[in-house]
PDB file of C-alpha atoms in Angstrom:
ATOM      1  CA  UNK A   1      15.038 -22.378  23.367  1.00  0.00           C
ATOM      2  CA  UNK A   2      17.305 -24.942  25.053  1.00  0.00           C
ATOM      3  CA  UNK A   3      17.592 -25.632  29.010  1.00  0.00           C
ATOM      4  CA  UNK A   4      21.072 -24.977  29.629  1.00  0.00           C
ATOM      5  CA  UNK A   5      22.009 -29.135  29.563  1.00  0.00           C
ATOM      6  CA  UNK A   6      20.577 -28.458  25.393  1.00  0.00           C
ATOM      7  CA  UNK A   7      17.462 -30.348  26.282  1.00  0.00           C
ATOM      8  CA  UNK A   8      15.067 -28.051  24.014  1.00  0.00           C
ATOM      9  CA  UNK A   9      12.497 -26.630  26.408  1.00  0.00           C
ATOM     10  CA  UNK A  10       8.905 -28.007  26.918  1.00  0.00           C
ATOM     11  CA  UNK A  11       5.847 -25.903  25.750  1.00  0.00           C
ATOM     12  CA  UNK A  12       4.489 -23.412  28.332  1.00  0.00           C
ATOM     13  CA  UNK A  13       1.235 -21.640  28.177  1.00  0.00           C
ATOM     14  CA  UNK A  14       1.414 -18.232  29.824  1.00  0.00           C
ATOM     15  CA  UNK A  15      -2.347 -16.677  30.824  1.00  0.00           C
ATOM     16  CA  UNK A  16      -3.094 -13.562  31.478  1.00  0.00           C
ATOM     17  CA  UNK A  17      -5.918 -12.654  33.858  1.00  0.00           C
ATOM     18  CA  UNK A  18      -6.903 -16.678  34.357  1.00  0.00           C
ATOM     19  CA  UNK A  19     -10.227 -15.833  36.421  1.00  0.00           C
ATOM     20  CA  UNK A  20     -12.726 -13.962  35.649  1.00  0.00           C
ATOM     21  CA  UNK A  21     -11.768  -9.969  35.662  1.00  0.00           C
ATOM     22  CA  UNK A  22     -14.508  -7.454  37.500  1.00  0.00           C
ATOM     23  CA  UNK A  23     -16.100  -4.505  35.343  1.00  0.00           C
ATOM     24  CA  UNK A  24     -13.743  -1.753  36.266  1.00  0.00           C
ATOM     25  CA  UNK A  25     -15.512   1.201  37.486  1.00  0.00           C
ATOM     26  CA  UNK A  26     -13.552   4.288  37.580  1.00  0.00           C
ATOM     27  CA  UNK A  27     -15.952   5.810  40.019  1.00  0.00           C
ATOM     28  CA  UNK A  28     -15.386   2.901  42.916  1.00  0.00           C
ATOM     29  CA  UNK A  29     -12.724   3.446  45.432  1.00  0.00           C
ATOM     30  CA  UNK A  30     -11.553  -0.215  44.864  1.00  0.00           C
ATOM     31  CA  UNK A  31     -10.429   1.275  41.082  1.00  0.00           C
ATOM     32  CA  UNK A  32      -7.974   3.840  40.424  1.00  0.00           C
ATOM     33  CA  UNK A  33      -7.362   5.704  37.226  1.00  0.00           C
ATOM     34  CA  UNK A  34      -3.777   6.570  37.219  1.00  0.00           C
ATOM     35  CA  UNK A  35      -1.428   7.908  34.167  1.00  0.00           C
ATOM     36  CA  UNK A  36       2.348   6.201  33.706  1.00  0.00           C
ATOM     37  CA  UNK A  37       4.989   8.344  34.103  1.00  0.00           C
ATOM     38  CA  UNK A  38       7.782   6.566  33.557  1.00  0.00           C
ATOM     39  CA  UNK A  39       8.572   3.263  31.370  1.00  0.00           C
ATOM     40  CA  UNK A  40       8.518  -0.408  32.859  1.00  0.00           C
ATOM     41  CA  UNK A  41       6.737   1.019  36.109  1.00  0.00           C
ATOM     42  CA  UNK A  42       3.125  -0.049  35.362  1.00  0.00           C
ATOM     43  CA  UNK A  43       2.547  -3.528  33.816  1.00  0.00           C
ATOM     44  CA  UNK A  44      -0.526  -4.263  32.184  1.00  0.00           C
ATOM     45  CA  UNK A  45      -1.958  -8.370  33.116  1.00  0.00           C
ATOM     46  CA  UNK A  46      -4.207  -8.030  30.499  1.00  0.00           C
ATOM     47  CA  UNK A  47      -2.051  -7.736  27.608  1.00  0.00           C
ATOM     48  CA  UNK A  48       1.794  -8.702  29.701  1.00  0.00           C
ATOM     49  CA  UNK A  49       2.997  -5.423  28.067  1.00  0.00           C
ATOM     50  CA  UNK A  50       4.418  -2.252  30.490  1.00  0.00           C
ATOM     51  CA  UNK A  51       2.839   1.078  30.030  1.00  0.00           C
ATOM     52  CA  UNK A  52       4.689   3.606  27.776  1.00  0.00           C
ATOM     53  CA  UNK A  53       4.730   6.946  29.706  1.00  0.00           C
ATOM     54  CA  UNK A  54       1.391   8.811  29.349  1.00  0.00           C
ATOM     55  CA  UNK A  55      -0.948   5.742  28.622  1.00  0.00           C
ATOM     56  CA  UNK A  56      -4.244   6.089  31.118  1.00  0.00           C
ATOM     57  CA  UNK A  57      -4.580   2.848  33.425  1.00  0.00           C
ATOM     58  CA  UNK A  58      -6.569   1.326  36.126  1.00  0.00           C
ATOM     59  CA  UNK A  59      -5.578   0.181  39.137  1.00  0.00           C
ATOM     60  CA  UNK A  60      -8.058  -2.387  40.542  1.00  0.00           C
ATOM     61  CA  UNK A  61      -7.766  -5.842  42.733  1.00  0.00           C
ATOM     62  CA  UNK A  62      -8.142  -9.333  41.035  1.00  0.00           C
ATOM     63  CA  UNK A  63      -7.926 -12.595  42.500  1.00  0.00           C
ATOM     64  CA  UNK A  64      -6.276 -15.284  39.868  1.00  0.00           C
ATOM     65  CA  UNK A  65      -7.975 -18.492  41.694  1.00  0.00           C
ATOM     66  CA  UNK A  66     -10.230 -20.229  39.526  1.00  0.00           C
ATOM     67  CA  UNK A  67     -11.597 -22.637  42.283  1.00  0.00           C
ATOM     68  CA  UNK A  68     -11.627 -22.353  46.171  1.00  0.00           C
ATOM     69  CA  UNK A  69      -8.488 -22.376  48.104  1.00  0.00           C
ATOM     70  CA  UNK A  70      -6.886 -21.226  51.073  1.00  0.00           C
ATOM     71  CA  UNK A  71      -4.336 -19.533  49.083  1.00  0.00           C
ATOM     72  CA  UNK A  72      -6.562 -17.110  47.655  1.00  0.00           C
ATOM     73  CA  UNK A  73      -5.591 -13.748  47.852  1.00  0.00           C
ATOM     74  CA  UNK A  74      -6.981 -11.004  45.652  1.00  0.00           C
ATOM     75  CA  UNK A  75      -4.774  -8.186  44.887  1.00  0.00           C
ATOM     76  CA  UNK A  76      -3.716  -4.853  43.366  1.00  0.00           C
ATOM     77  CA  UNK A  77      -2.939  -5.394  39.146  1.00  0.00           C
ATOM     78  CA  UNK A  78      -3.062  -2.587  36.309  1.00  0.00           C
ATOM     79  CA  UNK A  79      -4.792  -2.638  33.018  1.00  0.00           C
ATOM     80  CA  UNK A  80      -4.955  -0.044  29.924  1.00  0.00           C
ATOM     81  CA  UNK A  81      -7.597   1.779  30.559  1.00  0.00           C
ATOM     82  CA  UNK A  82      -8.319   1.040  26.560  1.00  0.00           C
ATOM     83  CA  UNK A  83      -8.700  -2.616  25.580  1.00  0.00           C
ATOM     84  CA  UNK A  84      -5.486  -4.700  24.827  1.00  0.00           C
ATOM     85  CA  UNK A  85      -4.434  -8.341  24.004  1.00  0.00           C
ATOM     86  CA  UNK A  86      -1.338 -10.296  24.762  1.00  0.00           C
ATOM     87  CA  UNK A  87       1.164 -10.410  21.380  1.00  0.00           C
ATOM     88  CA  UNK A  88       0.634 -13.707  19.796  1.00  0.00           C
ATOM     89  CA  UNK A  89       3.678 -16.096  19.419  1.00  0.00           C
ATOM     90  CA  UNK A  90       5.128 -14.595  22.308  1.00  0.00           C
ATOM     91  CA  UNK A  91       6.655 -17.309  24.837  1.00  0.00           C
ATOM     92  CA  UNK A  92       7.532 -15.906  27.807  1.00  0.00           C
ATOM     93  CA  UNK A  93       7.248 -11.526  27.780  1.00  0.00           C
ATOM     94  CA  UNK A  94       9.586  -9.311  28.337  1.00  0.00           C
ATOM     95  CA  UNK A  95       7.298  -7.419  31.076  1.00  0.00           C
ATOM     96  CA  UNK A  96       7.837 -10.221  33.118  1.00  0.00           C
ATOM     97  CA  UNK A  97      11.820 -11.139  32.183  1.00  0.00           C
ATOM     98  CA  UNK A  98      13.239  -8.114  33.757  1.00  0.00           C
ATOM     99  CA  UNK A  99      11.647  -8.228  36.755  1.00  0.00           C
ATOM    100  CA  UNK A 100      12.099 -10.431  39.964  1.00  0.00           C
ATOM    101  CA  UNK A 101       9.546 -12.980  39.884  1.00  0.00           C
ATOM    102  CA  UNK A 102       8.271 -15.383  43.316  1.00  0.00           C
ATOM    103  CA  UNK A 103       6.823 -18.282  40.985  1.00  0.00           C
ATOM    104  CA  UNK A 104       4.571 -20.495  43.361  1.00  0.00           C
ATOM    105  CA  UNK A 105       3.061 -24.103  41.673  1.00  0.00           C
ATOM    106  CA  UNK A 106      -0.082 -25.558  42.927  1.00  0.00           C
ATOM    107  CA  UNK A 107      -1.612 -28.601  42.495  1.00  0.00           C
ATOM    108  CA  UNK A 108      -5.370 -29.306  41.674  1.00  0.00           C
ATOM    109  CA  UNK A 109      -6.705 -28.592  44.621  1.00  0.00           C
ATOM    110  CA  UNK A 110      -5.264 -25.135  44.392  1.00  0.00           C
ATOM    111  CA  UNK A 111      -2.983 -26.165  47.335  1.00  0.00           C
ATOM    112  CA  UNK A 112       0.644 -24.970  46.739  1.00  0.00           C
ATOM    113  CA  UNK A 113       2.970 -27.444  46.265  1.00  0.00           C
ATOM    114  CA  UNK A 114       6.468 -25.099  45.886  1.00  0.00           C
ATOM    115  CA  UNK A 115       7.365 -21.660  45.850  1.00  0.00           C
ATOM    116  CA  UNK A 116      10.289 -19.791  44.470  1.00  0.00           C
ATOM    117  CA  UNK A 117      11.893 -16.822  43.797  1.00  0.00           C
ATOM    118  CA  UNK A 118      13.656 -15.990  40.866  1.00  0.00           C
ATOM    119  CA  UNK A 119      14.926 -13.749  38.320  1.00  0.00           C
ATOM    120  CA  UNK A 120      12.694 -13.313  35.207  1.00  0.00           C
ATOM    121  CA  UNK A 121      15.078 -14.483  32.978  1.00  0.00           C
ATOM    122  CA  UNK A 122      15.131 -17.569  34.566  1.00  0.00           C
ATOM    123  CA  UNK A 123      11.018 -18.114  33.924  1.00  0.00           C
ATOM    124  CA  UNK A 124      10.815 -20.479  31.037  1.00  0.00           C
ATOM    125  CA  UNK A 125      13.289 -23.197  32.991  1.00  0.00           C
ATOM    126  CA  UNK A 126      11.670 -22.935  36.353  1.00  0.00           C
ATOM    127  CA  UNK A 127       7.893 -23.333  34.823  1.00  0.00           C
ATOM    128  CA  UNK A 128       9.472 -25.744  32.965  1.00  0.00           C
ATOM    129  CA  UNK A 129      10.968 -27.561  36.529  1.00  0.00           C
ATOM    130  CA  UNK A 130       7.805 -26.974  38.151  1.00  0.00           C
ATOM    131  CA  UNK A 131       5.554 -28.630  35.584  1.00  0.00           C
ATOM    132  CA  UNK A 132       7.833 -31.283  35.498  1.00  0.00           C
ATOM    133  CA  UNK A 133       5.942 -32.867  38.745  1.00  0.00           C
ATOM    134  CA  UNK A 134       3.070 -34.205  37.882  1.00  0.00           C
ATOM    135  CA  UNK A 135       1.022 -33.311  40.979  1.00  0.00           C
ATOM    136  CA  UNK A 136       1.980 -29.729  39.651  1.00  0.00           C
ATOM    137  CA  UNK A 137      -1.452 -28.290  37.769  1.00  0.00           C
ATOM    138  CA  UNK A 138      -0.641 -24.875  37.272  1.00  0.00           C
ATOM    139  CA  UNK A 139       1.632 -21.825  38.507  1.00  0.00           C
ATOM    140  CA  UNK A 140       1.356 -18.261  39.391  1.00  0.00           C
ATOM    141  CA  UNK A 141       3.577 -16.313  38.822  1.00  0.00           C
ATOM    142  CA  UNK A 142       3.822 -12.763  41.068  1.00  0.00           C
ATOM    143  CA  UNK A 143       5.650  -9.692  40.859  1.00  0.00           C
ATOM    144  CA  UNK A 144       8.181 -10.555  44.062  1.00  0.00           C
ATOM    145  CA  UNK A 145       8.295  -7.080  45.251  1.00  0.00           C
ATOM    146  CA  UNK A 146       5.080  -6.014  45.523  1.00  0.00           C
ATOM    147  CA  UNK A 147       3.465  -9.178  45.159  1.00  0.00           C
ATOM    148  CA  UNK A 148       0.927  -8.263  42.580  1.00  0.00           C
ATOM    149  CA  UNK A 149      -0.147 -10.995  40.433  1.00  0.00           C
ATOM    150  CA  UNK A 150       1.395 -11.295  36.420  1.00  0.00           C
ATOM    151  CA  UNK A 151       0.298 -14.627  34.911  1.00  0.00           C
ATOM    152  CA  UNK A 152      -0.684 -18.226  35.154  1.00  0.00           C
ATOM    153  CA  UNK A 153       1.728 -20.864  33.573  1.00  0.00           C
ATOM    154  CA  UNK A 154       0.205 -23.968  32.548  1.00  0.00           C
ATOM    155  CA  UNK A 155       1.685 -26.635  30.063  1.00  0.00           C
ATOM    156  CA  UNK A 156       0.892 -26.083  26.569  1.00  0.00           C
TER     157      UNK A 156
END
């Protein structure tokens, strides 16, 4: 897809679920088993798709850092409660297009470098901005609103 200046766009890798995720256990207090009732509400990070009204998933908290950082901050997410993959050849998902985003770049260190909030639309170009910099290493990208985490951007 081109930038809007027709410069085609570079390569993005989105990542689900970049760390490590914990063994849900329905029986802990820090998971919840919870049924969707109503369509785009519940957005699974393991496989970037939203829940389709009835579909059994877990609310848990995950923290997205793969190294130390101040910035850490583990937090609520939802999974299928039945196991699930991302849709190959899929660039940017529409889960995360049609919601508003708060897209935040760090650099190796895991010390944020920019933050920014935009529509989801708008994802491709601004990973695309924020890579540019080349003390940029990665992004996360958060649900603005509630500020769960959605994905990890790097470049492909």
């Amino acid at each position: 897809m081109p930038n809007d200046d027709g410069r085609p766009m570079a390569n993005i890798a989105i990542r689900p679920l970049p760390a490590p995720l914990p063994a849900p256990d329905a029986s802990s207090r820090l998971t919840r088993v919870v049924i969707a009732d109503e369509p785009h509400s519940y957005p699974c990070r393991r496989c970037l798709r939203d829940a389709d009204p009835g579909e059994r998933m877990l609310l848990l908290s995950y923290d997205p850092f793969t190294g130390d950082s101040p910035y850490r901050q583990p937090g609520p997410i939802y999974l299928h409660a039945d196991d699930c993959e991302p849709d190959p050849g899929v660039e940017v998902p529409e889960q995360l297009t049609r919601r508003l985003l708060s897209v935040r770049a760090f650099d190796s260190d895991h010390l944020m470098l920019e933050a920014v909030v935009i529509p989801g639309v708008e994802l491709a170009a601004t990973a695309e901005t924020l890579l540019g910099d080349p003390a940029a290493d990665y992004l996360h990208v958060h649900n603005a609103a509630a500020g769960c985490f959605a994905a990890r951007i790097d470049r492909a």
